[in-house]
XYZ file of C-alpha atoms in Angstrom:
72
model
C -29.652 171.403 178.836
C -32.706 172.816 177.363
C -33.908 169.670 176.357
C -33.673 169.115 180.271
C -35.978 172.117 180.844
C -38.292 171.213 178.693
C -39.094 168.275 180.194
C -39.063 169.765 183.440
C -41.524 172.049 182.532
C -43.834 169.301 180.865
C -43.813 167.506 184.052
C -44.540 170.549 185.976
C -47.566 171.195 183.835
C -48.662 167.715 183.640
C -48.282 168.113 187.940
C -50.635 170.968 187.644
C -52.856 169.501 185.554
C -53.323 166.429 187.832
C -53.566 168.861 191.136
C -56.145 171.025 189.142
C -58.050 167.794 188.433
C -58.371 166.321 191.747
C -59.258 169.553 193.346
C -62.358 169.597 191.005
C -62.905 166.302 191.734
C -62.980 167.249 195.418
C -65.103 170.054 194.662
C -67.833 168.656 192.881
C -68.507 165.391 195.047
C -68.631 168.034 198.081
C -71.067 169.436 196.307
C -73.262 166.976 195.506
C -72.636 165.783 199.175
C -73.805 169.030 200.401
C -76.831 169.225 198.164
C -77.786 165.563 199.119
C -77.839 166.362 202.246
C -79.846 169.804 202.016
C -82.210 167.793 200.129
C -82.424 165.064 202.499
C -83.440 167.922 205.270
C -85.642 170.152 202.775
C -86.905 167.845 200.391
C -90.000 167.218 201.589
C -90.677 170.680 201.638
C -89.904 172.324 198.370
C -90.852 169.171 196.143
C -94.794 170.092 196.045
C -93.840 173.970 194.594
C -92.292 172.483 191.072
C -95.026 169.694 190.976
C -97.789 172.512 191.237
C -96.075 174.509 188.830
C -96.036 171.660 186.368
C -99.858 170.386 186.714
C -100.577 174.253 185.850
C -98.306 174.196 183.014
C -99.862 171.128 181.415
C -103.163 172.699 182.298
C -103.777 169.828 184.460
C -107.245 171.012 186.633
C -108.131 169.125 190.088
C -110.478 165.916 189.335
C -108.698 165.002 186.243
C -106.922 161.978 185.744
C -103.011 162.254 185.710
C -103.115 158.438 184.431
C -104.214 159.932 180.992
C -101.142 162.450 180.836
C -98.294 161.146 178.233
C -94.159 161.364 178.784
C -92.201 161.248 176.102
């Protein structure tokens, strides 16, 4: 008998597990859904702030060439 409810258990938990699983599954593609989609209507907007903030950062001045600048 308690070998019974031992297995019982172990498939409970292994249940859990799987529900546990699939809700975070659920939860992250909604979330990448939901930022795809913010980006798709805001984009165009915000992408010039972090560009701006990364010509100043690699001291990048206007009238210089960004063909010369290296990525590693």
């Amino acid at each position: 008998m308690r070998d019974l409810i031992d297995v019982k258990k172990w498939e409970v938990n292994q249940a859990a597990g799987r529900y546990i699983f699939s809700h975070e599954e659920v939860q992250r593609i909604n979330i990448l859904n939901r930022l795809h989609d913010f980006m798709q209507q805001h984009g165009a907007e915000l992408a010039p702030a972090p560009a701006l903030k990364a010509t100043s950062l690699a001291g990048w001045r206007g009238g210089e060439s960004i063909a010369r600048w290296k990525y590693y």
